[in-house]
Amino acid sequence: MATIALRQTSAHASRASSVLLGLAGAAGLALYAANDNQSSYKYSGSSSNGNNNNNNNNNKNNGGNYIKALFGATTAANINNAMCPEGKKYADFQEVYNDIAKKVRDEDDADRGAGRYGLLVRLSWHASGTYNKKENSGGSYGGTMIYSPESTDGANAGLEVGRDFLAEIGVKYPWISRGDLWTLGGVVGVQEAGGPKIPWRPGRVNATDESKVPANGRLPDASQGASHIRDVFGKYGFTDEETVALIGAHCLGRCHTWRSGFDGPWGPSPNMFNNAYYVELLKEWRVRDWNGPKQYEDVETKEYMMLPSDMALKEDSVFVKSVKKYAANQDLFFADFTKAYVKLLENGCTYPRGTKYFEFKTLDEQEN
Ligand code: HEM
Ligand SMILES: *[C@@H]1O[C@H](CO)[C@@H](O)[C@H](O)[C@H]1NC(C)=O
């Protein structure tokens, strides 16, 4: 039986804030101080697009005004403008954060000691991992996972548990959208497990019918290798390095035979956000001899697992460089993960220029 290490929240918290300041400085992000009660933005209806997620695909090869005009029209139709719920401020979202975090804490022993951190992070990722940069379609904006065929996508098996976990919080705060609730749940999962602070912005809007539901097949297949991973994450708009940084979230949670067919946690601390995934991956692994799909077990303890897609990060000559970097330097992993995860959660959402990010306090920080 795997030992579950205790979370060291205070040490993580101070490191996380310095990482965050570095990120904010580098990217020029405006952040709310945690006690800043400035009201959040309200969408003004202006056409300014503040981030790089609007579909600015000026493809030089598609020349011709007709095609450009057509392309422009298609693009405009696909823009999803973020609209913060009327009158809602930082404190309102911190309250929702706290309710999610308290429920996570109450269920700390769930899932054989993994808790709910991984479940919530996976929900936020699958809600966002339907994005296609070229079309600017899919992504977290509409909270479309309740609709078919996304709801019944095999890749999303088990995520109804995560959606149900958050549903009572959605009922208590009916002004929040599913996209905001599910992505905020991921922020809670990372932060409460001792990970970095994840700057987050509200404004996703519930889809009310199936018209915006993306086709299945945009999420990665765990039985495949490096070229598949590069293809899938390339379509989201991620570099190889960002891809490896994101998959480091496999430090959290575990695989469930009744969901994906795969079995087990990636390492000894599935309730802690750290760089253990890379450290484990660089150890010795062999194919597990069992009745399930092909997966790997660590030679030393046989208690941990890797998916074929995880092993691909070690086998690929480019991916493995990032794996080694993050195994050697957790601060670097935290900084790179934060940037890539913020981008993942906001893919397909367009924010008015200058929209500020919220940085939420953990429960521990509020108690100390
Ligand atoms: C090549 C890319 C990826 C593949 C093939 C993959 C595949 C999987 C599979 C098969 C599971 C097991 C699901 C279950 O049985 O419950 C899983 C779990 C998980 N994945 Fe990934 N994943 C990938 C990337 C990511 C990324 C980018 C993130 C987050 C940023 C992520 C976060 C998680 C988490 C936290 C869990 C644990 C869920 C739980 O504890 O219930 N994964 N993944
Ligand atoms: C979004 O939909 C959920 C149910 O899926 C509901 O609880 C919530 O109130 C809706 N939010 C808004 C802002 O309409």
Short mmCIF file of C-alpha atoms and ligand atoms in Angstrom, two decimals:
data_model
loop_
_atom_site.label_atom_id
_atom_site.label_comp_id
_atom_site.label_asym_id
_atom_site.label_seq_id
_atom_site.Cartn_x
_atom_site.Cartn_y
_atom_site.Cartn_z
CA MET A 1 0.00 0.00 0.00
CA ALA A 2 1.43 3.37 -0.98
CA THR A 3 2.29 5.79 1.78
CA ILE A 4 0.61 9.13 1.44
CA ALA A 5 2.99 11.91 2.38
CA LEU A 6 1.67 14.85 4.38
CA ARG A 7 1.20 18.11 2.59
CA GLN A 8 3.56 20.86 3.65
CA THR A 9 1.37 23.81 3.01
CA SER A 10 3.26 26.72 4.52
CA ALA A 11 6.56 26.02 2.81
CA HIS A 12 4.76 25.63 -0.48
CA ALA A 13 2.76 28.76 0.07
CA SER A 14 5.76 31.07 0.40
CA ARG A 15 7.54 29.55 -2.56
CA ALA A 16 4.37 29.74 -4.60
CA SER A 17 3.94 33.46 -4.04
CA SER A 18 7.43 34.27 -5.23
CA VAL A 19 6.83 32.14 -8.30
CA LEU A 20 3.64 34.04 -8.90
CA LEU A 21 5.26 37.46 -8.64
CA GLY A 22 7.80 36.31 -11.17
CA LEU A 23 5.06 35.22 -13.51
CA ALA A 24 3.04 38.39 -13.11
CA GLY A 25 6.12 40.50 -13.67
CA ALA A 26 7.20 38.59 -16.72
CA ALA A 27 3.83 38.50 -18.40
CA GLY A 28 2.80 41.97 -17.28
CA LEU A 29 -0.35 40.58 -15.72
CA ALA A 30 -2.43 42.80 -13.51
CA LEU A 31 -3.29 41.02 -10.28
CA TYR A 32 -5.66 41.81 -7.51
CA ALA A 33 -4.05 41.81 -4.13
CA ALA A 34 -5.94 39.33 -2.02
CA ASN A 35 -7.53 42.05 0.13
CA ASP A 36 -8.23 44.38 -2.75
CA ASN A 37 -11.96 44.94 -2.95
CA GLN A 38 -11.87 46.69 -6.28
CA SER A 39 -14.75 45.47 -8.37
CA SER A 40 -13.97 43.10 -11.17
CA TYR A 41 -14.43 44.19 -14.72
CA LYS A 42 -17.72 44.27 -16.47
CA TYR A 43 -17.73 43.50 -20.13
CA SER A 44 -18.13 46.80 -21.93
CA GLY A 45 -19.08 45.45 -25.30
CA SER A 46 -16.01 47.03 -26.85
CA SER A 47 -14.26 45.10 -29.55
CA SER A 48 -10.85 45.16 -27.89
CA ASN A 49 -9.48 41.73 -27.36
CA GLY A 50 -7.03 41.72 -24.56
CA ASN A 51 -5.36 38.39 -24.89
CA ASN A 52 -3.85 36.18 -27.48
CA ASN A 53 -6.71 33.73 -27.49
CA ASN A 54 -8.79 35.48 -30.04
CA ASN A 55 -8.39 33.80 -33.33
CA ASN A 56 -5.70 35.87 -34.94
CA ASN A 57 -4.70 33.24 -37.43
CA ASN A 58 -3.36 35.50 -40.12
CA ASN A 59 -2.40 32.61 -42.30
CA LYS A 60 -0.21 34.08 -44.99
CA ASN A 61 -0.99 31.27 -47.38
CA ASN A 62 -4.71 31.78 -47.63
CA GLY A 63 -4.39 35.10 -49.55
CA GLY A 64 -7.24 36.75 -51.42
CA ASN A 65 -9.63 39.26 -49.97
CA TYR A 66 -12.60 36.99 -50.37
CA ILE A 67 -11.04 34.28 -48.25
CA LYS A 68 -9.82 36.84 -45.75
CA ALA A 69 -13.29 38.31 -45.45
CA LEU A 70 -14.82 34.89 -45.08
CA PHE A 71 -12.21 33.91 -42.54
CA GLY A 72 -12.76 37.14 -40.62
CA ALA A 73 -16.49 36.56 -40.51
CA THR A 74 -16.10 33.00 -39.29
CA THR A 75 -13.67 34.19 -36.66
CA ALA A 76 -15.95 36.87 -35.31
CA ALA A 77 -18.76 34.35 -34.95
CA ASN A 78 -16.52 32.13 -32.87
CA ILE A 79 -15.36 34.76 -30.39
CA ASN A 80 -16.53 34.03 -26.86
CA ASN A 81 -16.41 37.23 -24.88
CA ALA A 82 -15.87 36.80 -21.16
CA MET A 83 -18.56 38.52 -19.10
CA CYS A 84 -18.11 38.66 -15.36
CA PRO A 85 -21.39 38.01 -13.53
CA GLU A 86 -22.98 41.38 -12.79
CA GLY A 87 -21.72 42.97 -9.58
CA LYS A 88 -19.49 40.08 -8.59
CA LYS A 89 -16.11 40.92 -7.14
CA TYR A 90 -12.98 39.20 -5.94
CA ALA A 91 -14.51 38.44 -2.53
CA ASP A 92 -17.48 36.64 -4.10
CA PHE A 93 -15.18 34.28 -5.97
CA GLN A 94 -12.96 33.74 -2.93
CA GLU A 95 -16.14 32.65 -1.13
CA VAL A 96 -16.87 30.08 -3.84
CA TYR A 97 -13.21 28.99 -3.72
CA ASN A 98 -13.51 28.49 0.04
CA ASP A 99 -16.64 26.37 -0.25
CA ILE A 100 -14.98 24.11 -2.81
CA ALA A 101 -11.80 23.93 -0.72
CA LYS A 102 -13.72 23.02 2.45
CA LYS A 103 -15.50 20.22 0.65
CA VAL A 104 -12.17 18.99 -0.72
CA ARG A 105 -10.79 19.02 2.81
CA ASP A 106 -13.83 17.09 4.12
CA GLU A 107 -13.15 14.40 1.52
CA ASP A 108 -9.40 14.26 2.06
CA ASP A 109 -9.51 10.50 2.63
CA ALA A 110 -11.54 9.77 -0.50
CA ASP A 111 -10.20 7.69 -3.36
CA ARG A 112 -7.73 5.71 -1.24
CA GLY A 113 -6.09 8.80 0.19
CA ALA A 114 -5.77 10.72 -3.08
CA GLY A 115 -8.61 13.03 -2.06
CA ARG A 116 -10.41 15.17 -4.66
CA TYR A 117 -7.51 17.30 -5.90
CA GLY A 118 -6.84 15.17 -8.97
CA LEU A 119 -10.51 14.75 -9.82
CA LEU A 120 -11.04 18.52 -9.90
CA VAL A 121 -7.87 19.24 -11.87
CA ARG A 122 -8.80 16.59 -14.44
CA LEU A 123 -12.32 18.06 -14.76
CA SER A 124 -10.88 21.54 -15.42
CA TRP A 125 -8.47 20.11 -17.97
CA HIS A 126 -11.02 18.04 -19.88
CA ALA A 127 -13.47 20.96 -19.87
CA SER A 128 -10.70 23.03 -21.53
CA GLY A 129 -9.04 20.32 -23.62
CA THR A 130 -11.72 20.41 -26.30
CA TYR A 131 -10.20 23.60 -27.64
CA ASN A 132 -9.07 23.92 -31.24
CA LYS A 133 -6.93 26.98 -31.84
CA LYS A 134 -7.40 27.09 -35.60
CA GLU A 135 -11.20 27.16 -35.32
CA ASN A 136 -11.21 28.88 -31.93
CA SER A 137 -13.85 26.33 -31.00
CA GLY A 138 -14.34 24.26 -27.88
CA GLY A 139 -12.67 25.07 -24.58
CA SER A 140 -14.01 25.86 -21.14
CA TYR A 141 -16.20 28.84 -22.06
CA GLY A 142 -19.61 27.18 -22.51
CA GLY A 143 -19.31 24.41 -19.92
CA THR A 144 -20.50 22.09 -22.67
CA MET A 145 -19.56 18.79 -20.99
CA ILE A 146 -23.13 18.30 -19.74
CA TYR A 147 -24.26 17.87 -23.35
CA SER A 148 -23.91 14.91 -25.68
CA PRO A 149 -21.65 13.77 -27.28
CA GLU A 150 -19.10 15.38 -24.90
CA SER A 151 -20.90 14.02 -21.83
CA THR A 152 -20.57 10.46 -23.09
CA ASP A 153 -17.03 10.76 -24.51
CA GLY A 154 -15.07 7.80 -23.16
CA ALA A 155 -12.21 10.21 -22.39
CA ASN A 156 -14.51 11.91 -19.85
CA ALA A 157 -15.51 8.72 -18.04
CA GLY A 158 -15.74 9.39 -14.32
CA LEU A 159 -15.90 13.16 -14.61
CA GLU A 160 -19.58 13.09 -13.69
CA VAL A 161 -18.21 12.47 -10.18
CA GLY A 162 -16.35 15.79 -10.39
CA ARG A 163 -19.33 17.63 -11.86
CA ASP A 164 -21.58 16.21 -9.13
CA PHE A 165 -19.02 17.20 -6.48
CA LEU A 166 -19.27 20.82 -7.64
CA ALA A 167 -23.00 20.84 -8.41
CA GLU A 168 -24.15 21.71 -4.88
CA ILE A 169 -21.78 24.69 -4.93
CA GLY A 170 -23.29 25.72 -8.27
CA VAL A 171 -26.74 25.58 -6.67
CA LYS A 172 -25.59 27.75 -3.75
CA TYR A 173 -24.09 30.32 -6.16
CA PRO A 174 -26.47 30.27 -9.15
CA TRP A 175 -24.75 33.30 -10.69
CA ILE A 176 -21.60 31.32 -11.50
CA SER A 177 -21.33 29.56 -14.86
CA ARG A 178 -20.27 25.93 -15.25
CA GLY A 179 -17.11 26.95 -17.10
CA ASP A 180 -16.10 29.28 -14.26
CA LEU A 181 -17.02 26.72 -11.58
CA TRP A 182 -15.14 23.84 -13.22
CA THR A 183 -12.01 25.89 -13.92
CA LEU A 184 -12.11 27.40 -10.43
CA GLY A 185 -12.35 23.84 -9.08
CA GLY A 186 -9.06 23.08 -10.84
CA VAL A 187 -7.46 26.15 -9.25
CA VAL A 188 -8.63 24.89 -5.84
CA GLY A 189 -7.22 21.42 -6.60
CA VAL A 190 -3.76 22.74 -7.47
CA GLN A 191 -3.52 25.34 -4.70
CA GLU A 192 -4.97 23.30 -1.83
CA ALA A 193 -2.62 20.44 -2.70
CA GLY A 194 0.31 22.79 -2.07
CA GLY A 195 0.89 23.84 -5.67
CA PRO A 196 1.52 27.30 -7.10
CA LYS A 197 -0.98 30.14 -7.08
CA ILE A 198 -3.04 30.01 -10.28
CA PRO A 199 -4.16 33.45 -11.50
CA TRP A 200 -7.78 33.10 -12.65
CA ARG A 201 -10.40 35.26 -14.34
CA PRO A 202 -14.19 34.83 -14.39
CA GLY A 203 -16.55 35.39 -17.29
CA ARG A 204 -17.33 32.09 -19.01
CA VAL A 205 -20.99 31.81 -19.96
CA ASN A 206 -23.22 28.69 -19.84
CA ALA A 207 -24.03 27.19 -23.20
CA THR A 208 -27.78 26.56 -23.14
CA ASP A 209 -28.02 23.99 -25.92
CA GLU A 210 -25.89 21.54 -27.86
CA SER A 211 -24.96 23.89 -30.70
CA LYS A 212 -21.50 24.72 -29.32
CA VAL A 213 -20.59 21.18 -28.22
CA PRO A 214 -17.31 20.18 -29.88
CA ALA A 215 -16.86 16.81 -31.58
CA ASN A 216 -15.23 14.12 -29.46
CA GLY A 217 -11.65 13.10 -30.18
CA ARG A 218 -9.77 16.26 -29.24
CA LEU A 219 -8.48 14.89 -25.92
CA PRO A 220 -5.37 12.71 -25.92
CA ASP A 221 -5.33 8.90 -26.01
CA ALA A 222 -3.22 7.40 -23.22
CA SER A 223 -2.25 4.34 -25.24
CA GLN A 224 -0.44 6.44 -27.85
CA GLY A 225 3.03 7.96 -28.17
CA ALA A 226 4.91 11.21 -28.69
CA SER A 227 3.65 12.14 -32.17
CA HIS A 228 0.03 11.84 -31.04
CA ILE A 229 0.70 13.96 -27.95
CA ARG A 230 2.49 16.60 -30.03
CA ASP A 231 -0.39 16.64 -32.51
CA VAL A 232 -3.11 16.97 -29.83
CA PHE A 233 -1.33 19.65 -27.77
CA GLY A 234 -0.21 21.45 -30.92
CA LYS A 235 -3.87 21.86 -31.90
CA TYR A 236 -4.49 23.53 -28.53
CA GLY A 237 -1.60 25.89 -29.29
CA PHE A 238 0.98 24.50 -26.84
CA THR A 239 4.72 24.07 -27.35
CA ASP A 240 6.52 20.84 -26.44
CA GLU A 241 7.75 22.41 -23.21
CA GLU A 242 4.27 23.61 -22.20
CA THR A 243 2.94 20.13 -22.98
CA VAL A 244 5.40 18.46 -20.62
CA ALA A 245 4.74 21.08 -17.93
CA LEU A 246 0.97 20.46 -18.09
CA ILE A 247 1.24 16.68 -17.86
CA GLY A 248 3.16 17.13 -14.60
CA ALA A 249 -0.33 17.44 -13.07
CA HIS A 250 -0.23 13.63 -13.02
CA CYS A 251 1.46 14.08 -9.63
CA LEU A 252 -2.16 14.33 -8.44
CA GLY A 253 -4.81 11.65 -8.30
CA ARG A 254 -4.86 8.23 -9.83
CA CYS A 255 -6.22 6.03 -12.59
CA HIS A 256 -9.38 3.99 -12.03
CA THR A 257 -10.05 0.76 -13.92
CA TRP A 258 -13.78 1.54 -13.97
CA ARG A 259 -13.12 4.90 -15.65
CA SER A 260 -10.21 4.62 -18.06
CA GLY A 261 -9.26 0.96 -17.71
CA PHE A 262 -5.89 1.99 -16.21
CA ASP A 263 -5.01 1.49 -12.57
CA GLY A 264 -3.08 3.24 -9.83
CA PRO A 265 -1.35 6.51 -8.86
CA TRP A 266 1.76 7.92 -10.58
CA GLY A 267 3.68 8.30 -7.33
CA PRO A 268 3.68 8.25 -3.54
CA SER A 269 1.84 11.54 -2.88
CA PRO A 270 -1.31 11.79 -5.05
CA ASN A 271 -2.69 14.51 -2.74
CA MET A 272 0.34 16.81 -3.15
CA PHE A 273 1.13 19.06 -6.04
CA ASN A 274 4.88 18.86 -6.65
CA ASN A 275 7.40 17.72 -9.27
CA ALA A 276 7.28 14.06 -8.17
CA TYR A 277 5.84 12.97 -11.51
CA TYR A 278 9.09 13.79 -13.34
CA VAL A 279 11.26 12.34 -10.60
CA GLU A 280 9.28 9.09 -10.74
CA LEU A 281 9.24 8.99 -14.53
CA LEU A 282 13.06 9.06 -14.66
CA LYS A 283 13.23 5.93 -12.47
CA GLU A 284 13.12 2.39 -13.87
CA TRP A 285 9.79 1.16 -15.30
CA ARG A 286 8.60 -2.04 -16.93
CA VAL A 287 5.40 -3.21 -18.59
CA ARG A 288 2.97 -4.46 -15.95
CA ASP A 289 1.84 -8.03 -16.32
CA TRP A 290 -1.90 -7.86 -15.79
CA ASN A 291 -5.31 -8.25 -17.40
CA GLY A 292 -5.77 -4.57 -18.22
CA PRO A 293 -4.53 -2.26 -20.98
CA LYS A 294 -0.78 -1.81 -21.45
CA GLN A 295 0.65 0.27 -18.63
CA TYR A 296 3.92 0.39 -16.72
CA GLU A 297 4.91 -0.29 -13.10
CA ASP A 298 7.94 0.98 -11.23
CA VAL A 299 10.55 -1.72 -10.77
CA GLU A 300 11.41 -0.62 -7.23
CA THR A 301 8.00 -0.82 -5.47
CA LYS A 302 5.48 -1.89 -8.16
CA GLU A 303 3.04 0.49 -6.43
CA TYR A 304 3.04 3.24 -9.01
CA MET A 305 2.04 3.43 -12.64
CA MET A 306 2.82 5.19 -15.91
CA LEU A 307 0.63 5.32 -18.99
CA PRO A 308 2.16 4.62 -22.41
CA SER A 309 1.66 8.38 -23.08
CA ASP A 310 3.66 9.18 -19.92
CA MET A 311 6.51 6.91 -21.01
CA ALA A 312 6.49 8.71 -24.37
CA LEU A 313 7.68 11.88 -22.62
CA LYS A 314 10.75 10.00 -21.49
CA GLU A 315 11.36 8.30 -24.84
CA ASP A 316 11.09 11.42 -27.01
CA SER A 317 14.40 13.27 -27.35
CA VAL A 318 12.77 16.72 -27.08
CA PHE A 319 10.15 16.01 -24.38
CA VAL A 320 12.72 14.31 -22.14
CA LYS A 321 14.76 17.52 -21.85
CA SER A 322 11.84 19.23 -20.12
CA VAL A 323 11.19 16.14 -17.99
CA LYS A 324 14.77 16.33 -16.67
CA LYS A 325 14.59 20.08 -16.12
CA TYR A 326 11.40 19.82 -14.05
CA ALA A 327 12.66 16.79 -12.11
CA ALA A 328 15.69 18.86 -11.07
CA ASN A 329 13.91 22.13 -10.33
CA GLN A 330 10.46 22.28 -8.78
CA ASP A 331 10.35 26.10 -8.80
CA LEU A 332 10.81 26.08 -12.54
CA PHE A 333 8.06 23.46 -12.89
CA PHE A 334 5.71 25.58 -10.76
CA ALA A 335 6.40 28.69 -12.84
CA ASP A 336 5.99 26.92 -16.21
CA PHE A 337 2.98 24.89 -15.11
CA THR A 338 1.25 28.04 -13.88
CA LYS A 339 1.66 29.85 -17.20
CA ALA A 340 0.57 26.85 -19.29
CA TYR A 341 -2.39 25.98 -17.03
CA VAL A 342 -3.69 29.57 -17.02
CA LYS A 343 -3.51 29.45 -20.83
CA LEU A 344 -5.26 26.04 -20.92
CA LEU A 345 -8.15 27.21 -18.74
CA GLU A 346 -8.62 30.39 -20.80
CA ASN A 347 -8.24 28.93 -24.28
CA GLY A 348 -11.26 29.98 -26.32
CA CYS A 349 -12.23 32.82 -23.95
CA THR A 350 -11.66 36.41 -24.98
CA TYR A 351 -11.21 38.96 -22.22
CA PRO A 352 -11.48 42.71 -22.56
CA ARG A 353 -8.00 44.25 -22.63
CA GLY A 354 -6.51 44.71 -19.19
CA THR A 355 -8.85 42.30 -17.43
CA LYS A 356 -7.28 41.57 -14.07
CA TYR A 357 -6.54 38.18 -12.60
CA PHE A 358 -7.69 37.03 -9.20
CA GLU A 359 -5.23 35.30 -6.92
CA PHE A 360 -7.09 33.30 -4.29
CA LYS A 361 -5.90 32.62 -0.77
CA THR A 362 -5.73 29.00 0.33
CA LEU A 363 -7.72 27.90 3.38
CA ASP A 364 -4.44 27.59 5.29
CA GLU A 365 -3.44 31.15 4.48
CA GLN A 366 -6.79 32.45 5.70
CA GLU A 367 -6.51 30.53 8.97
CA ASN A 368 -2.98 31.64 9.84
C1 HEM B 1 -1.06 13.02 -23.10
C2 HEM B 1 -1.83 13.66 -22.25
C3 HEM B 1 -2.68 12.99 -21.22
C4 HEM B 1 -3.20 11.73 -21.20
C5 HEM B 1 -3.11 10.66 -22.27
C6 HEM B 1 -3.89 11.59 -19.93
C7 HEM B 1 -4.58 10.45 -19.54
C8 HEM B 1 -5.13 10.26 -18.30
C9 HEM B 1 -5.80 9.04 -17.85
C10 HEM B 1 -6.02 7.80 -18.69
C11 HEM B 1 -6.18 9.24 -16.57
C12 HEM B 1 -6.92 8.25 -15.66
C13 HEM B 1 -8.39 8.60 -15.53
C14 HEM B 1 -9.06 7.67 -14.53
O1 HEM B 1 -9.00 6.45 -14.74
O2 HEM B 1 -9.65 8.16 -13.55
C15 HEM B 1 -5.75 10.56 -16.19
C16 HEM B 1 -5.94 11.10 -14.95
C17 HEM B 1 -5.57 12.37 -14.60
N1 HEM B 1 -5.08 13.35 -15.45
FE1 HEM B 1 -4.36 13.04 -17.31
N2 HEM B 1 -3.76 12.75 -19.22
C18 HEM B 1 -3.05 13.62 -19.97
C19 HEM B 1 -2.75 14.94 -19.64
C20 HEM B 1 -3.16 15.56 -18.49
C21 HEM B 1 -3.07 16.99 -18.25
C22 HEM B 1 -2.53 18.01 -19.25
C23 HEM B 1 -3.57 17.21 -17.00
C24 HEM B 1 -3.74 18.50 -16.23
C25 HEM B 1 -3.22 19.67 -16.55
C26 HEM B 1 -3.95 15.92 -16.47
C27 HEM B 1 -4.46 15.70 -15.21
C28 HEM B 1 -4.89 14.49 -14.72
C29 HEM B 1 -5.22 14.24 -13.33
C30 HEM B 1 -5.09 15.25 -12.20
C31 HEM B 1 -5.66 12.91 -13.26
C32 HEM B 1 -6.14 12.17 -12.02
C33 HEM B 1 -7.64 12.13 -11.99
C34 HEM B 1 -8.21 11.54 -10.72
O3 HEM B 1 -7.49 11.40 -9.72
O4 HEM B 1 -9.41 11.21 -10.70
N3 HEM B 1 -3.73 14.96 -17.41
N4 HEM B 1 -5.12 11.15 -17.26
C1 LIG B 2 -25.13 27.52 -15.33
O1 LIG B 2 -25.72 26.24 -15.35
C2 LIG B 2 -25.76 25.58 -14.07
C3 LIG B 2 -26.36 24.21 -14.26
O2 LIG B 2 -25.68 23.50 -15.23
C4 LIG B 2 -26.58 26.39 -13.10
O3 LIG B 2 -26.50 25.80 -11.81
C5 LIG B 2 -26.04 27.80 -13.01
O4 LIG B 2 -26.89 28.56 -12.21
C6 LIG B 2 -25.92 28.41 -14.40
N1 LIG B 2 -25.26 29.70 -14.27
C7 LIG B 2 -25.74 30.79 -14.81
C8 LIG B 2 -24.97 32.04 -14.58
O5 LIG B 2 -26.76 30.81 -15.47
#
